[in-house]
Amino acid sequence: MKETFIYLPPFKKLIFLKEVSSTMDVAYKLGKLGERYVVIEAEKQWAGRGKGERVWFSDTSSITFSIILMGNLLYRPSLLSILAGVIVRRGIISLTGIPIRLKWPNDLLFEGRKLGGILGEDWGKFVIIGIGINVNEEDFPPWLDMAISLYQMTRRKITKDDILMSIIKEFSLSFGAFVNGSDTLIKEWKKSCDILGEKVKIKYGTSKKEGIVVDVASDGALIVEDIDGRKRKIYSTEELIL
Ligand code: BTN
């Protein structure tokens, strides 16, 4: 384990670990012990988690880290992973110049392929934001055929430290706007999100209905209008067939 002090308020410390089950597990344990504003990065995860019980596959070419924040700070906790997506996107663009896109609730996309994802966990007294980005992969296993890495996009190898620091700097710069759920960030999310105007299917128990994604609400829900003109708020991908 390596600990480095960082001076990017409110962040204080970066903990680098060789191999862990998941940086979310480490962040949870540290959060329980009272640690806040700490970044936990792992070279390798052997039980990485994606959203909705899914496994997050990553190897040493990708960057995996979690951030522990105070829990009661966020004005609207439901916006956590959406606004985190805006900040992470800014961090990647400022380093690479590539205008990556976002997909609700928290996918980072390039030309429809998945560059990374964000996982938000709210534990009351603290929250954890987990970020995974494909960085230097030259190719992916066949079952990840919709993945893409920064290397595949730019044809240059990028150091994981650079990408981490670029994202943490963005978090530091925009921290006030982030915790206040600022309109500017929500507007930026809408502009960079690929789901507005998309046709989706909404699940109603065992049946489903077609709809169009018309907006995102101020609490982070997706607003879907079905073919009968009824609008419904959708809070998780489990309620949709994309
Ligand atoms: C998604 O399903 O798109 C979210 C993926 C989040 C992956 C990151 S990698 C760092 C952190 N540790 C985990 O186990 N998951 C998150």
CSV table of C-alpha atoms and ligand atoms in Angstrom, one decimal:
chain,number,residue,atom,x,y,z
A,1,MET,CA,0.0,0.0,0.0
A,2,LYS,CA,1.2,3.5,-0.8
A,3,GLU,CA,-0.3,6.7,0.7
A,4,THR,CA,0.2,10.0,-1.0
A,5,PHE,CA,-1.0,13.4,0.3
A,6,ILE,CA,-2.8,15.5,-2.3
A,7,TYR,CA,-3.5,19.2,-2.2
A,8,LEU,CA,-6.7,19.4,-4.2
A,9,PRO,CA,-9.3,20.5,-1.7
A,10,PRO,CA,-11.4,18.8,-0.4
A,11,PHE,CA,-9.3,15.8,-1.3
A,12,LYS,CA,-6.6,14.9,1.1
A,13,LYS,CA,-5.1,11.6,0.4
A,14,LEU,CA,-4.6,9.0,-2.3
A,15,ILE,CA,-4.2,5.4,-1.3
A,16,PHE,CA,-2.8,3.1,-3.9
A,17,LEU,CA,-3.2,-0.7,-3.5
A,18,LYS,CA,-1.9,-3.5,-5.6
A,19,GLU,CA,-4.7,-5.9,-5.6
A,20,VAL,CA,-8.1,-5.7,-3.9
A,21,SER,CA,-11.6,-7.4,-4.2
A,22,SER,CA,-13.1,-4.0,-5.2
A,23,THR,CA,-12.1,-0.4,-4.3
A,24,MET,CA,-15.7,-0.1,-3.2
A,25,ASP,CA,-15.1,-2.6,-0.4
A,26,VAL,CA,-12.0,-0.8,0.7
A,27,ALA,CA,-13.7,2.6,0.6
A,28,TYR,CA,-16.6,1.2,2.6
A,29,LYS,CA,-14.3,-0.1,5.3
A,30,LEU,CA,-12.4,3.2,5.5
A,31,GLY,CA,-15.7,5.2,5.4
A,32,LYS,CA,-16.9,3.2,8.4
A,33,LEU,CA,-13.7,4.1,10.2
A,34,GLY,CA,-14.4,7.8,9.5
A,35,GLU,CA,-12.2,8.5,6.5
A,36,ARG,CA,-13.5,11.2,4.1
A,37,TYR,CA,-12.1,12.8,1.0
A,38,VAL,CA,-9.8,9.9,0.3
A,39,VAL,CA,-9.2,8.4,-3.1
A,40,ILE,CA,-8.5,4.7,-3.2
A,41,GLU,CA,-7.0,3.4,-6.4
A,42,ALA,CA,-6.2,-0.3,-7.1
A,43,GLU,CA,-3.8,-1.7,-9.7
A,44,LYS,CA,-6.1,-4.7,-10.0
A,45,GLN,CA,-9.6,-5.8,-8.7
A,46,TRP,CA,-10.6,-9.4,-8.5
A,47,ALA,CA,-14.3,-8.8,-7.7
A,48,GLY,CA,-15.0,-5.5,-9.4
A,49,ARG,CA,-18.7,-4.5,-9.3
A,50,GLY,CA,-20.8,-2.8,-11.9
A,51,LYS,CA,-24.3,-1.5,-11.5
A,52,GLY,CA,-27.1,-3.8,-10.8
A,53,GLU,CA,-25.2,-6.8,-9.4
A,54,ARG,CA,-23.1,-6.9,-12.5
A,55,VAL,CA,-19.4,-7.8,-12.5
A,56,TRP,CA,-17.0,-5.1,-13.6
A,57,PHE,CA,-14.2,-6.6,-15.6
A,58,SER,CA,-10.9,-4.8,-15.5
A,59,ASP,CA,-7.2,-5.6,-15.8
A,60,THR,CA,-4.1,-3.6,-15.1
A,61,SER,CA,-4.6,-1.6,-18.3
A,62,SER,CA,-7.6,0.1,-16.9
A,63,ILE,CA,-8.0,2.5,-14.0
A,64,THR,CA,-10.2,1.7,-11.1
A,65,PHE,CA,-10.7,3.9,-8.1
A,66,SER,CA,-13.2,5.0,-5.5
A,67,ILE,CA,-13.7,8.3,-3.7
A,68,ILE,CA,-15.2,8.7,-0.2
A,69,LEU,CA,-17.2,11.9,0.3
A,70,MET,CA,-19.2,13.2,3.3
A,71,GLY,CA,-22.8,11.9,3.1
A,72,ASN,CA,-24.8,14.9,4.2
A,73,LEU,CA,-23.0,17.2,1.8
A,74,LEU,CA,-24.9,16.4,-1.3
A,75,TYR,CA,-27.9,18.6,-1.9
A,76,ARG,CA,-29.6,15.8,-3.9
A,77,PRO,CA,-28.0,12.4,-3.4
A,78,SER,CA,-30.0,11.0,-6.4
A,79,LEU,CA,-27.9,13.2,-8.7
A,80,LEU,CA,-24.7,11.7,-7.4
A,81,SER,CA,-23.7,9.4,-10.2
A,82,ILE,CA,-25.2,11.6,-12.9
A,83,LEU,CA,-23.2,14.7,-11.9
A,84,ALA,CA,-20.1,12.6,-11.2
A,85,GLY,CA,-20.4,11.5,-14.8
A,86,VAL,CA,-20.2,15.2,-16.0
A,87,ILE,CA,-17.1,15.8,-13.9
A,88,VAL,CA,-15.4,12.6,-15.0
A,89,ARG,CA,-16.2,13.5,-18.6
A,90,ARG,CA,-14.6,16.9,-18.2
A,91,GLY,CA,-11.5,15.3,-16.7
A,92,ILE,CA,-11.1,12.9,-19.6
A,93,ILE,CA,-11.7,15.7,-22.2
A,94,SER,CA,-9.3,18.0,-20.6
A,95,LEU,CA,-6.6,15.4,-20.9
A,96,THR,CA,-7.4,13.8,-24.3
A,97,GLY,CA,-9.4,16.4,-26.1
A,98,ILE,CA,-11.9,13.7,-27.1
A,99,PRO,CA,-15.5,14.7,-26.7
A,100,ILE,CA,-16.8,11.5,-25.1
A,101,ARG,CA,-20.5,11.1,-24.4
A,102,LEU,CA,-22.6,10.1,-21.4
A,103,LYS,CA,-25.4,7.6,-21.2
A,104,TRP,CA,-27.9,7.6,-18.4
A,105,PRO,CA,-27.3,6.9,-15.6
A,106,ASN,CA,-23.6,6.7,-15.6
A,107,ASP,CA,-21.9,5.3,-18.7
A,108,LEU,CA,-19.0,6.9,-20.4
A,109,LEU,CA,-19.3,6.3,-24.2
A,110,PHE,CA,-17.3,6.9,-27.3
A,111,GLU,CA,-19.1,6.2,-30.6
A,112,GLY,CA,-21.6,4.1,-28.8
A,113,ARG,CA,-19.0,1.9,-27.1
A,114,LYS,CA,-18.4,1.8,-23.4
A,115,LEU,CA,-15.3,3.6,-22.2
A,116,GLY,CA,-16.1,3.4,-18.5
A,117,GLY,CA,-18.7,3.5,-15.8
A,118,ILE,CA,-19.5,5.1,-12.5
A,119,LEU,CA,-21.0,3.5,-9.4
A,120,GLY,CA,-22.5,5.6,-6.7
A,121,GLU,CA,-23.2,4.2,-3.2
A,122,ASP,CA,-24.9,6.2,-0.5
A,123,TRP,CA,-24.2,4.9,3.0
A,124,GLY,CA,-25.8,7.8,4.8
A,125,LYS,CA,-22.9,9.2,6.7
A,126,PHE,CA,-20.7,8.9,3.7
A,127,VAL,CA,-21.0,8.3,0.0
A,128,ILE,CA,-18.7,6.4,-2.4
A,129,ILE,CA,-18.2,7.1,-6.0
A,130,GLY,CA,-16.5,4.3,-7.9
A,131,ILE,CA,-15.0,5.0,-11.3
A,132,GLY,CA,-13.7,2.5,-13.8
A,133,ILE,CA,-12.2,3.6,-17.2
A,134,ASN,CA,-10.6,1.5,-19.9
A,135,VAL,CA,-7.2,3.2,-20.5
A,136,ASN,CA,-4.5,1.3,-22.3
A,137,GLU,CA,-6.2,-1.9,-23.5
A,138,GLU,CA,-5.2,-2.8,-27.0
A,139,ASP,CA,-8.1,-5.2,-27.3
A,140,PHE,CA,-10.8,-6.7,-25.2
A,141,PRO,CA,-12.1,-10.3,-24.7
A,142,PRO,CA,-14.9,-11.3,-27.1
A,143,TRP,CA,-17.6,-10.9,-24.5
A,144,LEU,CA,-16.7,-7.2,-24.1
A,145,ASP,CA,-17.1,-6.4,-27.7
A,146,MET,CA,-18.8,-3.1,-27.0
A,147,ALA,CA,-15.9,-1.8,-24.9
A,148,ILE,CA,-13.4,0.8,-26.0
A,149,SER,CA,-10.2,2.2,-24.4
A,150,LEU,CA,-8.6,5.6,-24.5
A,151,TYR,CA,-5.7,3.9,-26.3
A,152,GLN,CA,-8.0,2.6,-29.0
A,153,MET,CA,-9.4,6.1,-29.3
A,154,THR,CA,-6.2,8.1,-29.4
A,155,ARG,CA,-3.5,5.5,-30.4
A,156,ARG,CA,-1.4,6.8,-27.6
A,157,LYS,CA,-0.7,5.2,-24.2
A,158,ILE,CA,-1.8,7.4,-21.3
A,159,THR,CA,-0.5,7.1,-17.8
A,160,LYS,CA,-3.1,6.2,-15.3
A,161,ASP,CA,-1.7,8.8,-12.9
A,162,ASP,CA,-2.5,11.5,-15.5
A,163,ILE,CA,-6.0,10.4,-16.0
A,164,LEU,CA,-6.6,10.1,-12.2
A,165,MET,CA,-5.2,13.5,-11.5
A,166,SER,CA,-7.1,15.1,-14.3
A,167,ILE,CA,-10.4,13.8,-12.9
A,168,ILE,CA,-9.6,14.6,-9.3
A,169,LYS,CA,-8.6,18.2,-10.4
A,170,GLU,CA,-12.0,18.5,-12.1
A,171,PHE,CA,-13.7,17.3,-8.9
A,172,SER,CA,-11.8,19.8,-6.9
A,173,LEU,CA,-12.6,22.7,-9.2
A,174,SER,CA,-16.3,21.9,-9.5
A,175,PHE,CA,-16.8,20.6,-6.1
A,176,GLY,CA,-19.2,23.4,-5.0
A,177,ALA,CA,-21.3,23.0,-8.1
A,178,PHE,CA,-21.3,19.2,-7.7
A,179,VAL,CA,-22.6,19.1,-4.1
A,180,ASN,CA,-25.2,21.8,-4.8
A,181,GLY,CA,-26.5,19.9,-7.9
A,182,SER,CA,-25.9,23.0,-10.0
A,183,ASP,CA,-28.1,23.8,-13.0
A,184,THR,CA,-24.9,24.3,-15.1
A,185,LEU,CA,-23.9,20.7,-14.5
A,186,ILE,CA,-27.4,19.4,-15.2
A,187,LYS,CA,-27.5,21.3,-18.4
A,188,GLU,CA,-24.1,20.0,-19.4
A,189,TRP,CA,-25.2,16.5,-18.6
A,190,LYS,CA,-28.3,16.9,-20.9
A,191,LYS,CA,-26.0,18.2,-23.7
A,192,SER,CA,-23.6,15.4,-23.4
A,193,CYS,CA,-26.1,12.6,-22.9
A,194,ASP,CA,-27.0,10.2,-25.6
A,195,ILE,CA,-30.3,9.0,-24.2
A,196,LEU,CA,-32.5,12.1,-24.7
A,197,GLY,CA,-34.9,11.5,-27.6
A,198,GLU,CA,-34.2,7.8,-27.6
A,199,LYS,CA,-36.9,5.2,-28.0
A,200,VAL,CA,-37.0,2.8,-25.0
A,201,LYS,CA,-39.3,0.2,-23.5
A,202,ILE,CA,-40.6,0.8,-20.0
A,203,LYS,CA,-41.3,-2.3,-17.9
A,204,TYR,CA,-44.7,-2.4,-16.2
A,205,GLY,CA,-44.5,-5.6,-14.2
A,206,THR,CA,-44.4,-8.3,-16.8
A,207,SER,CA,-45.6,-6.2,-19.7
A,208,LYS,CA,-43.8,-3.4,-21.4
A,209,LYS,CA,-44.7,-0.2,-23.3
A,210,GLU,CA,-42.7,1.9,-25.7
A,211,GLY,CA,-41.7,5.4,-24.9
A,212,ILE,CA,-39.4,8.3,-25.7
A,213,VAL,CA,-36.9,9.8,-23.2
A,214,VAL,CA,-38.0,13.4,-23.1
A,215,ASP,CA,-36.0,14.9,-20.2
A,216,VAL,CA,-34.1,14.4,-17.0
A,217,ALA,CA,-35.8,15.6,-13.8
A,218,SER,CA,-34.1,17.8,-11.2
A,219,ASP,CA,-33.8,14.7,-8.9
A,220,GLY,CA,-31.9,12.8,-11.6
A,221,ALA,CA,-34.8,10.6,-12.8
A,222,LEU,CA,-35.3,10.1,-16.5
A,223,ILE,CA,-38.6,11.3,-17.8
A,224,VAL,CA,-40.1,8.9,-20.4
A,225,GLU,CA,-43.3,9.6,-22.3
A,226,ASP,CA,-45.1,6.5,-23.4
A,227,ILE,CA,-47.2,6.1,-26.6
A,228,ASP,CA,-50.3,7.3,-24.7
A,229,GLY,CA,-48.6,10.5,-23.9
A,230,ARG,CA,-48.2,9.6,-20.2
A,231,LYS,CA,-45.0,10.7,-18.6
A,232,ARG,CA,-43.2,8.5,-16.1
A,233,LYS,CA,-40.1,9.0,-13.9
A,234,ILE,CA,-37.6,6.3,-14.2
A,235,TYR,CA,-35.0,5.8,-11.5
A,236,SER,CA,-33.0,2.8,-12.5
A,237,THR,CA,-32.0,0.9,-15.7
A,238,GLU,CA,-33.9,-2.1,-14.3
A,239,GLU,CA,-37.2,-0.2,-15.2
A,240,LEU,CA,-36.1,0.1,-18.8
A,241,ILE,CA,-35.2,-1.9,-21.8
A,242,LEU,CA,-32.7,0.2,-23.7
B,1,BTN,C1,-21.0,0.4,-14.4
B,1,BTN,O1,-21.7,-0.7,-14.3
B,1,BTN,O2,-21.0,1.0,-15.4
B,1,BTN,C2,-20.3,0.9,-13.2
B,1,BTN,C3,-18.9,0.4,-13.1
B,1,BTN,C4,-18.1,1.0,-12.0
B,1,BTN,C5,-16.7,0.3,-11.9
B,1,BTN,C6,-15.8,0.9,-10.8
B,1,BTN,S1,-14.2,0.4,-11.0
B,1,BTN,C7,-13.8,1.1,-9.4
B,1,BTN,C8,-15.0,0.8,-8.5
B,1,BTN,N1,-14.8,-0.5,-7.9
B,1,BTN,C9,-15.7,-1.4,-8.3
B,1,BTN,O3,-15.8,-2.6,-8.0
B,1,BTN,N2,-16.6,-0.8,-9.2
B,1,BTN,C10,-16.2,0.6,-9.4
